[in-house]
């Protein structure tokens, strides 16, 4: 794949959102990073991922308790992140958040939609300039990933996500902290409900898979 700097130049943004996108792709197992003289980011072959969807389902079931806790953490933490972002964002950071939202709205498939969704949330965290919040959001999203990728594709679910992200973006843009916090809280409460319904449904279909821990 092209280097991060080349991607940033192509999109007209800083390197931060590109780095976040690469990290999300790696977390999904879609690319691998190699070091050294001929290193970089490489797309994994289709044959390596042919059983990935089945594995994701089993992972979501086995980790359902941890996923619920991670979503609870996000519901508590990310509204505060949105509040801080509305107070601290620079013009450049706002532009990066706008690009992340545009990529979400223009996503042509579920995989690119989920990646753009992740980049939007991680860009907000990065705006706070608080390494503890950034790390916490990254780790909690990675924990929730198996459930998030199994949520409904397209249609009403995607439309609601785009609308809710737009509300967060507008509040950050206008520096309305209370509105940014509430918009993010409403968004995550809906996501939490969706994830809980999904996990309950998977548990009914696969009662033989025991939770870990």
Coordinates of N, CA and C in Angstrom, one line a residue:
X1 N 0.8 -1.2 0.0 CA 0.0 0.0 0.0 C 0.9 1.2 0.0
X2 N 0.4 2.4 -0.5 CA 1.1 3.6 -0.4 C 1.5 4.0 1.0
X3 N 2.5 4.8 1.2 CA 2.9 5.2 2.5 C 1.9 6.1 3.1
X4 N 1.9 6.2 4.5 CA 0.9 7.1 5.1 C 1.0 8.5 4.6
X5 N 2.2 9.0 4.4 CA 2.3 10.4 3.9 C 1.7 10.6 2.6
X6 N 1.8 9.6 1.7 CA 1.2 9.7 0.4 C -0.3 9.7 0.5
X7 N -0.9 8.8 1.4 CA -2.3 8.8 1.6 C -2.8 10.2 2.1
X8 N -2.1 10.7 3.0 CA -2.4 12.0 3.6 C -2.5 13.1 2.5
X9 N -1.5 13.1 1.6 CA -1.4 14.1 0.5 C -2.6 13.9 -0.4
X10 N -2.9 12.6 -0.7 CA -4.0 12.3 -1.6 C -5.4 12.9 -1.1
X11 N -5.6 12.7 0.3 CA -6.8 13.2 0.9 C -6.8 14.6 1.3
X12 N -5.6 15.2 1.3 CA -5.5 16.6 1.8 C -5.7 16.8 3.3
X13 N -5.2 15.8 4.0 CA -5.3 15.9 5.5 C -3.9 15.6 6.1
X14 N -3.9 15.8 7.4 CA -2.6 15.5 8.2 C -2.5 14.0 8.3
X15 N -1.3 13.5 8.8 CA -1.1 12.1 8.9 C -1.9 11.4 10.0
X16 N -2.3 12.1 11.0 CA -3.0 11.5 12.1 C -4.2 10.6 11.7
X17 N -5.2 11.1 10.9 CA -6.3 10.3 10.6 C -5.9 9.1 9.7
X18 N -4.9 9.3 8.9 CA -4.4 8.1 8.1 C -3.8 7.1 9.0
X19 N -3.0 7.5 10.0 CA -2.4 6.6 10.9 C -3.5 5.8 11.7
X20 N -4.6 6.5 12.0 CA -5.7 5.9 12.7 C -6.3 4.8 11.8
X21 N -6.5 5.2 10.6 CA -7.1 4.2 9.6 C -6.3 3.0 9.4
X22 N -5.0 3.2 9.3 CA -4.1 2.0 9.2 C -4.1 1.1 10.4
X23 N -4.2 1.7 11.6 CA -4.3 0.9 12.8 C -5.6 0.1 12.8
X24 N -6.7 0.7 12.4 CA -7.9 0.0 12.4 C -7.9 -1.1 11.4
X25 N -7.3 -0.9 10.2 CA -7.2 -2.0 9.2 C -6.3 -3.1 9.7
X26 N -5.3 -2.8 10.5 CA -4.5 -3.9 11.1 C -5.2 -4.6 12.1
X27 N -6.0 -3.9 13.0 CA -6.8 -4.5 14.0 C -7.8 -5.5 13.4
X28 N -8.3 -5.2 12.2 CA -9.3 -6.0 11.5 C -8.7 -7.2 10.8
X29 N -7.3 -7.2 10.8 CA -6.6 -8.3 10.1 C -6.6 -8.2 8.6
X30 N -6.9 -7.0 8.1 CA -7.0 -6.8 6.6 C -5.6 -6.4 6.1
X31 N -4.7 -5.9 6.9 CA -3.4 -5.6 6.4 C -2.4 -6.1 7.5
X32 N -1.1 -6.2 7.1 CA -0.1 -6.5 8.0 C 1.0 -5.5 7.8
X33 N 1.7 -5.1 8.9 CA 2.8 -4.2 8.9 C 4.1 -4.9 8.9
X34 N 5.0 -4.5 8.0 CA 6.4 -5.2 8.0 C 7.4 -4.1 8.2
X35 N 8.4 -4.4 8.9 CA 9.5 -3.4 9.2 C 10.7 -3.7 8.2
X36 N 11.6 -2.8 8.2 CA 12.8 -3.0 7.4 C 12.8 -2.2 6.2
X37 N 13.8 -2.4 5.4 CA 14.1 -1.6 4.2 C 12.9 -1.7 3.2
X38 N 12.3 -2.9 3.0 CA 11.2 -3.1 2.1 C 9.9 -3.3 2.9
X39 N 9.8 -2.6 4.0 CA 8.7 -2.7 4.9 C 7.5 -1.8 4.4
X40 N 6.5 -1.8 5.2 CA 5.3 -1.0 4.9 C 4.1 -1.7 5.3
X41 N 2.9 -1.3 4.7 CA 1.6 -1.9 5.0 C 1.3 -2.8 3.7
X42 N 0.9 -4.0 4.0 CA 0.6 -4.9 2.9 C -0.8 -5.5 3.1
X43 N -1.6 -5.6 2.0 CA -2.9 -6.2 2.1 C -2.8 -7.7 2.2
X44 N -3.5 -8.3 3.1 CA -3.5 -9.7 3.2 C -4.3 -10.4 2.1
X45 N -3.8 -11.6 1.7 CA -4.5 -12.3 0.6 C -5.9 -12.8 1.1
X46 N -6.8 -12.9 0.1 CA -8.1 -13.3 0.4 C -8.2 -14.7 1.0
X47 N -7.3 -15.6 0.7 CA -7.3 -16.9 1.2 C -7.0 -16.9 2.7
X48 N -6.3 -15.9 3.2 CA -5.9 -15.8 4.6 C -7.2 -15.5 5.4
X49 N -8.2 -14.9 4.8 CA -9.3 -14.4 5.6 C -10.6 -15.1 5.3
X50 N -10.6 -16.2 4.6 CA -11.8 -16.9 4.1 C -12.7 -17.4 5.3
X51 N -12.1 -17.6 6.5 CA -12.9 -18.1 7.6 C -13.0 -17.0 8.7
X52 N -12.6 -15.7 8.3 CA -12.6 -14.7 9.3 C -14.0 -14.3 9.8
X53 N -15.0 -14.3 8.9 CA -16.3 -13.9 9.4 C -16.8 -14.9 10.4
X54 N -16.6 -16.2 10.2 CA -17.0 -17.2 11.1 C -16.3 -17.0 12.4
X55 N -15.0 -16.7 12.4 CA -14.2 -16.5 13.6 C -14.6 -15.3 14.3
X56 N -15.1 -14.3 13.6 CA -15.5 -13.1 14.3 C -16.8 -13.3 15.1
X57 N -17.7 -14.2 14.5 CA -18.9 -14.5 15.3 C -18.6 -15.2 16.6
X58 N -17.7 -16.2 16.5 CA -17.3 -17.0 17.7 C -16.6 -16.1 18.7
X59 N -15.8 -15.2 18.2 CA -15.1 -14.2 19.1 C -16.0 -13.3 19.8
X60 N -17.1 -12.8 19.1 CA -18.1 -12.0 19.7 C -18.8 -12.7 20.8
X61 N -19.2 -14.0 20.6 CA -19.9 -14.7 21.6 C -19.0 -15.0 22.8
X62 N -17.8 -15.5 22.5 CA -16.9 -15.8 23.6 C -16.5 -14.6 24.5
X63 N -16.4 -13.4 23.8 CA -16.0 -12.2 24.5 C -17.2 -11.3 24.9
X64 N -18.4 -11.8 24.9 CA -19.6 -11.0 25.0 C -19.6 -10.1 26.3
X65 N -19.1 -10.7 27.4 CA -19.1 -10.0 28.7 C -18.1 -8.8 28.6
X66 N -16.9 -9.1 28.0 CA -15.9 -8.0 27.9 C -16.4 -6.9 26.9
X67 N -17.1 -7.3 25.9 CA -17.7 -6.4 24.9 C -18.7 -5.4 25.6
X68 N -19.5 -6.0 26.4 CA -20.5 -5.2 27.2 C -19.8 -4.2 28.0
X69 N -18.8 -4.6 28.7 CA -18.1 -3.7 29.6 C -17.4 -2.6 28.8
X70 N -16.8 -3.0 27.6 CA -16.1 -2.0 26.8 C -17.2 -0.9 26.3
X71 N -18.4 -1.4 25.9 CA -19.4 -0.5 25.4 C -19.8 0.4 26.6
X72 N -19.9 -0.1 27.8 CA -20.3 0.7 29.0 C -19.2 1.8 29.2
X73 N -17.9 1.4 29.0 CA -16.8 2.4 29.2 C -17.0 3.5 28.1
X74 N -17.3 3.1 26.9 CA -17.4 4.1 25.8 C -18.6 5.0 26.1
X75 N -19.7 4.5 26.6 CA -20.8 5.4 26.9 C -20.5 6.4 28.0
X76 N -19.6 6.0 28.9 CA -19.2 7.0 30.0 C -18.2 8.0 29.5
X77 N -17.2 7.5 28.7 CA -16.0 8.2 28.4 C -16.1 9.1 27.1
X78 N -16.7 8.6 26.0 CA -16.7 9.3 24.8 C -17.5 10.6 24.7
X79 N -18.7 10.7 25.5 CA -19.3 12.0 25.6 C -18.4 13.1 26.1
X80 N -17.6 12.7 27.1 CA -16.6 13.7 27.7 C -15.5 14.0 26.6
X81 N -15.1 13.0 25.8 CA -14.2 13.2 24.7 C -14.7 14.2 23.7
X82 N -16.0 14.1 23.4 CA -16.6 15.0 22.4 C -16.7 16.4 23.0
X83 N -16.9 16.5 24.3 CA -17.0 17.8 25.0 C -15.6 18.5 24.9
X84 N -14.6 17.7 25.2 CA -13.2 18.3 25.2 C -12.8 18.6 23.8
X85 N -13.2 17.8 22.8 CA -12.8 18.1 21.4 C -13.4 19.4 20.9
X86 N -14.7 19.7 21.3 CA -15.3 20.9 20.9 C -14.6 22.1 21.5
X87 N -13.9 21.9 22.6 CA -13.2 23.0 23.3 C -11.8 23.2 22.8
X88 N -11.2 22.1 22.4 CA -9.8 22.2 22.1 C -9.4 22.1 20.6
X89 N -10.4 21.8 19.7 CA -10.0 21.5 18.3 C -9.5 22.7 17.6
X90 N -8.5 22.5 16.7 CA -8.0 23.5 15.9 C -8.7 23.4 14.5
X91 N -8.4 24.4 13.7 CA -9.0 24.4 12.3 C -8.6 23.2 11.6
X92 N -7.3 22.8 11.7 CA -6.8 21.6 11.0 C -7.5 20.4 11.5
X93 N -7.6 20.2 12.8 CA -8.2 19.0 13.4 C -9.7 19.0 13.0
X94 N -10.4 20.1 12.9 CA -11.8 20.1 12.5 C -11.9 19.6 11.0
X95 N -10.9 20.0 10.2 CA -10.9 19.6 8.8 C -10.7 18.1 8.8
X96 N -9.9 17.5 9.6 CA -9.6 16.1 9.6 C -10.9 15.3 10.1
X97 N -11.7 15.9 11.0 CA -12.9 15.3 11.5 C -14.0 15.4 10.3
X98 N -14.0 16.5 9.6 CA -14.9 16.6 8.5 C -14.6 15.6 7.4
X99 N -13.3 15.4 7.1 CA -12.9 14.4 6.1 C -13.4 13.0 6.6
X100 N -13.2 12.7 7.9 CA -13.6 11.4 8.4 C -15.1 11.2 8.2
X101 N -15.9 12.2 8.5 CA -17.3 12.1 8.3 C -17.7 12.0 6.8
X102 N -17.0 12.7 6.0 CA -17.3 12.6 4.5 C -17.1 11.2 4.0
X103 N -16.0 10.5 4.5 CA -15.7 9.2 4.1 C -16.7 8.2 4.6
X104 N -17.3 8.5 5.8 CA -18.3 7.7 6.3 C -19.6 7.8 5.5
X105 N -20.0 9.0 5.1 CA -21.2 9.2 4.3 C -21.0 8.7 2.9
X106 N -19.8 8.6 2.4 CA -19.6 8.1 1.0 C -19.2 6.7 0.9
X107 N -19.1 6.0 2.1 CA -18.7 4.6 2.1 C -19.5 3.7 1.1
X108 N -18.9 2.9 0.3 CA -19.6 2.1 -0.7 C -19.9 0.7 -0.2
X109 N -19.3 0.3 1.0 CA -19.6 -1.1 1.5 C -19.5 -1.0 3.0
X110 N -19.9 -2.1 3.7 CA -19.9 -2.1 5.1 C -18.5 -2.0 5.7
X111 N -17.6 -2.7 5.1 CA -16.2 -2.6 5.6 C -15.6 -1.2 5.7
X112 N -15.8 -0.5 4.6 CA -15.3 0.9 4.5 C -16.1 1.8 5.5
X113 N -17.4 1.5 5.6 CA -18.2 2.3 6.6 C -17.7 2.1 8.0
X114 N -17.4 0.9 8.4 CA -16.9 0.6 9.7 C -15.6 1.2 10.0
X115 N -14.7 1.2 9.0 CA -13.4 1.8 9.1 C -13.5 3.4 9.3
X116 N -14.4 4.0 8.5 CA -14.6 5.4 8.6 C -15.2 5.8 9.9
X117 N -16.1 4.9 10.4 CA -16.7 5.1 11.7 C -15.7 5.1 12.8
X118 N -14.8 4.2 12.7 CA -13.7 4.1 13.7 C -12.8 5.3 13.7
X119 N -12.4 5.7 12.4 CA -11.5 6.9 12.3 C -12.2 8.2 12.9
X120 N -13.5 8.3 12.7 CA -14.2 9.5 13.2 C -14.0 9.5 14.7
X121 N -14.3 8.4 15.4 CA -14.2 8.4 16.9 C -12.8 8.5 17.4
X122 N -11.8 7.9 16.7 CA -10.5 8.0 17.1 C -9.9 9.4 16.8
X123 N -10.4 10.1 15.8 CA -9.9 11.4 15.5 C -10.4 12.4 16.6
X124 N -11.6 12.2 17.1 CA -12.2 13.0 18.2 C -11.3 12.8 19.4
X125 N -10.9 11.5 19.7 CA -10.1 11.3 20.9 C -8.7 11.9 20.7
X126 N -8.2 11.9 19.5 CA -6.9 12.5 19.3 C -6.9 14.0 19.5
X127 N -8.0 14.6 19.2 CA -8.1 16.1 19.4 C -8.0 16.5 20.8
X128 N -8.4 15.6 21.8 CA -8.2 16.0 23.2 C -6.8 16.1 23.6
X129 N -5.9 15.5 22.8 CA -4.4 15.5 23.2 C -4.1 14.9 24.5
X130 N -5.1 14.0 25.0 CA -4.9 13.3 26.2 C -4.5 11.8 25.9
X131 N -3.3 11.4 26.1 CA -2.9 10.1 25.7 C -3.7 8.9 26.4
X132 N -4.2 9.2 27.6 CA -4.9 8.2 28.3 C -6.3 8.0 27.7
X133 N -6.9 9.1 27.3 CA -8.2 9.0 26.6 C -8.0 8.4 25.2
X134 N -7.0 8.7 24.5 CA -6.7 8.2 23.2 C -6.5 6.7 23.3
X135 N -5.7 6.2 24.2 CA -5.4 4.8 24.3 C -6.7 4.1 24.8
X136 N -7.4 4.7 25.7 CA -8.6 4.0 26.2 C -9.7 3.8 25.1
X137 N -9.8 4.8 24.2 CA -10.8 4.7 23.2 C -10.4 3.7 22.1
X138 N -9.1 3.7 21.8 CA -8.5 2.7 20.9 C -8.8 1.3 21.4
X139 N -8.4 1.0 22.6 CA -8.5 -0.3 23.2 C -10.0 -0.8 23.3
X140 N -10.8 0.1 23.7 CA -12.2 -0.2 23.9 C -12.9 -0.5 22.6
X141 N -12.5 0.3 21.5 CA -13.1 0.0 20.2 C -12.6 -1.3 19.6
X142 N -11.3 -1.6 19.9 CA -10.8 -2.9 19.4 C -11.5 -4.1 20.1
X143 N -11.8 -3.9 21.4 CA -12.6 -4.9 22.1 C -14.0 -5.1 21.5
X144 N -14.6 -4.0 21.2 CA -16.0 -4.0 20.6 C -16.0 -4.5 19.2
X145 N -14.9 -4.4 18.5 CA -14.9 -4.6 17.0 C -15.6 -5.9 16.6
X146 N -15.5 -7.1 17.2 CA -16.2 -8.3 16.7 C -17.7 -8.1 16.6
X147 N -18.3 -7.3 17.6 CA -19.7 -7.1 17.6 C -20.1 -6.0 16.6
X148 N -19.3 -5.0 16.5 CA -19.6 -3.8 15.7 C -19.7 -4.3 14.2
X149 N -18.8 -5.1 13.8 CA -18.7 -5.5 12.4 C -19.9 -6.5 12.0
X150 N -20.6 -7.0 13.0 CA -21.7 -7.9 12.8 C -23.0 -7.2 12.8
X151 N -23.0 -5.9 13.1 CA -24.3 -5.1 13.1 C -24.8 -5.0 11.7
X152 N -26.1 -4.7 11.6 CA -26.7 -4.6 10.2 C -26.0 -3.8 9.2
X153 N -25.9 -4.2 8.0 CA -25.2 -3.5 6.9 C -26.2 -2.5 6.3
X154 N -25.8 -1.3 6.0 CA -26.6 -0.4 5.2 C -27.9 0.0 5.8
X155 N -28.8 0.6 5.0 CA -30.1 0.9 5.4 C -30.2 1.8 6.6
X156 N -31.2 1.6 7.4 CA -31.5 2.5 8.5 C -30.4 2.6 9.5
X157 N -29.7 1.5 9.8 CA -28.6 1.6 10.8 C -27.5 2.6 10.3
X158 N -27.1 2.5 9.1 CA -26.1 3.4 8.6 C -26.5 4.8 8.5
X159 N -27.8 5.0 8.1 CA -28.3 6.3 8.0 C -28.4 7.0 9.4
X160 N -28.8 6.3 10.4 CA -28.8 6.8 11.8 C -27.4 7.2 12.2
X161 N -26.4 6.3 11.9 CA -25.0 6.6 12.4 C -24.5 7.9 11.7
X162 N -24.8 8.0 10.4 CA -24.3 9.2 9.7 C -25.0 10.5 10.3
X163 N -26.3 10.4 10.5 CA -27.0 11.6 11.1 C -26.4 11.9 12.5
X164 N -26.2 10.9 13.3 CA -25.7 11.2 14.7 C -24.2 11.7 14.7
X165 N -23.4 11.2 13.8 CA -22.1 11.7 13.6 C -22.1 13.2 13.2
X166 N -23.0 13.5 12.3 CA -23.2 14.9 11.8 C -23.5 15.8 12.9
X167 N -24.4 15.3 13.8 CA -24.7 16.2 15.0 C -23.5 16.4 15.9
X168 N -22.7 15.4 16.1 CA -21.5 15.6 16.9 C -20.6 16.5 16.2
X169 N -20.4 16.4 14.9 CA -19.5 17.2 14.1 C -19.9 18.7 14.1
X170 N -21.2 18.9 14.0 CA -21.8 20.3 14.0 C -21.5 20.9 15.4
X171 N -21.7 20.2 16.4 CA -21.5 20.7 17.8 C -20.0 21.0 18.0
X172 N -19.1 20.2 17.5 CA -17.7 20.4 17.7 C -17.3 21.6 16.8
X173 N -17.8 21.7 15.6 CA -17.5 22.8 14.8 C -17.9 24.2 15.4
X174 N -19.1 24.2 16.0 CA -19.6 25.4 16.6 C -19.2 25.6 18.1
X175 N -18.3 24.7 18.6 CA -17.8 24.7 19.9 C -18.9 24.7 21.0
X176 N -20.0 24.0 20.7 CA -21.1 23.9 21.7 C -20.8 22.6 22.5
X177 N -20.2 22.7 23.6 CA -19.7 21.6 24.4 C -20.9 20.7 24.9
X178 N -21.9 21.3 25.4 CA -23.0 20.6 26.0 C -23.7 19.7 24.9
X179 N -23.8 20.4 23.7 CA -24.5 19.7 22.6 C -23.6 18.5 22.1
X180 N -22.3 18.8 22.0 CA -21.4 17.7 21.6 C -21.5 16.5 22.5
X181 N -21.5 16.8 23.8 CA -21.5 15.7 24.8 C -22.8 14.9 24.7
X182 N -23.9 15.6 24.5 CA -25.3 15.0 24.5 C -25.4 14.2 23.2
X183 N -24.9 14.8 22.1 CA -25.0 14.1 20.8 C -24.2 12.8 20.8
X184 N -23.1 12.8 21.4 CA -22.3 11.6 21.5 C -22.9 10.6 22.4
X185 N -23.5 11.0 23.5 CA -24.1 10.1 24.5 C -25.3 9.4 23.8
X186 N -26.1 10.2 23.1 CA -27.3 9.6 22.4 C -26.8 8.6 21.3
X187 N -25.8 8.9 20.6 CA -25.2 8.0 19.6 C -24.8 6.7 20.2
X188 N -24.0 6.8 21.3 CA -23.5 5.5 21.9 C -24.5 4.7 22.7
X189 N -25.5 5.4 23.2 CA -26.6 4.7 23.8 C -27.3 3.8 22.8
X190 N -27.5 4.3 21.6 CA -28.2 3.5 20.6 C -27.3 2.4 20.1
X191 N -26.0 2.7 20.0 CA -25.0 1.6 19.7 C -25.0 0.5 20.7
X192 N -25.0 0.9 22.0 CA -25.0 0.0 23.1 C -26.3 -0.9 23.0
X193 N -27.4 -0.3 22.8 CA -28.6 -1.1 22.6 C -28.5 -2.1 21.5
X194 N -28.0 -1.7 20.4 CA -27.8 -2.6 19.2 C -26.9 -3.7 19.5
X195 N -25.8 -3.4 20.1 CA -24.8 -4.5 20.5 C -25.4 -5.5 21.4
X196 N -26.1 -5.0 22.4 CA -26.7 -5.9 23.4 C -27.7 -6.8 22.7
X197 N -28.5 -6.3 21.8 CA -29.5 -7.1 21.1 C -28.8 -8.2 20.2
X198 N -27.7 -7.7 19.6 CA -26.9 -8.6 18.7 C -26.3 -9.8 19.6
X199 N -25.7 -9.4 20.7 CA -25.0 -10.5 21.5 C -26.1 -11.4 22.1
X200 N -27.3 -10.9 22.4 CA -28.3 -11.8 22.9 C -28.8 -12.8 21.8
X201 N -28.9 -12.3 20.6 CA -29.3 -13.1 19.5 C -28.2 -14.2 19.2
X202 N -26.9 -13.8 19.2 CA -25.9 -14.7 18.9 C -25.8 -15.8 20.0
X203 N -26.1 -15.4 21.2 CA -26.1 -16.4 22.3 C -27.2 -17.4 22.1
X204 N -28.3 -17.0 21.7 CA -29.4 -17.9 21.4 C -29.1 -18.9 20.3
X205 N -28.4 -18.4 19.3 CA -28.1 -19.3 18.1 C -26.9 -20.2 18.4
X206 N -26.0 -19.8 19.3 CA -24.8 -20.6 19.6 C -24.7 -20.9 21.1
X207 N -25.6 -21.6 21.7 CA -25.6 -21.8 23.1 C -24.4 -22.6 23.6
X208 N -23.8 -23.3 22.7 CA -22.7 -24.2 23.1 C -21.4 -23.4 23.3
X209 N -21.3 -22.2 22.9 CA -20.0 -21.4 23.0 C -20.1 -20.7 24.3
X210 N -19.1 -21.0 25.2 CA -19.1 -20.4 26.5 C -18.3 -19.1 26.5
X211 N -18.7 -18.2 27.4 CA -17.9 -16.9 27.5 C -16.5 -17.2 28.1
X212 N -15.6 -16.3 27.7 CA -14.2 -16.5 28.3 C -14.2 -15.8 29.6
X213 N -13.2 -16.2 30.4 CA -12.9 -15.5 31.7 C -13.7 -16.1 32.8

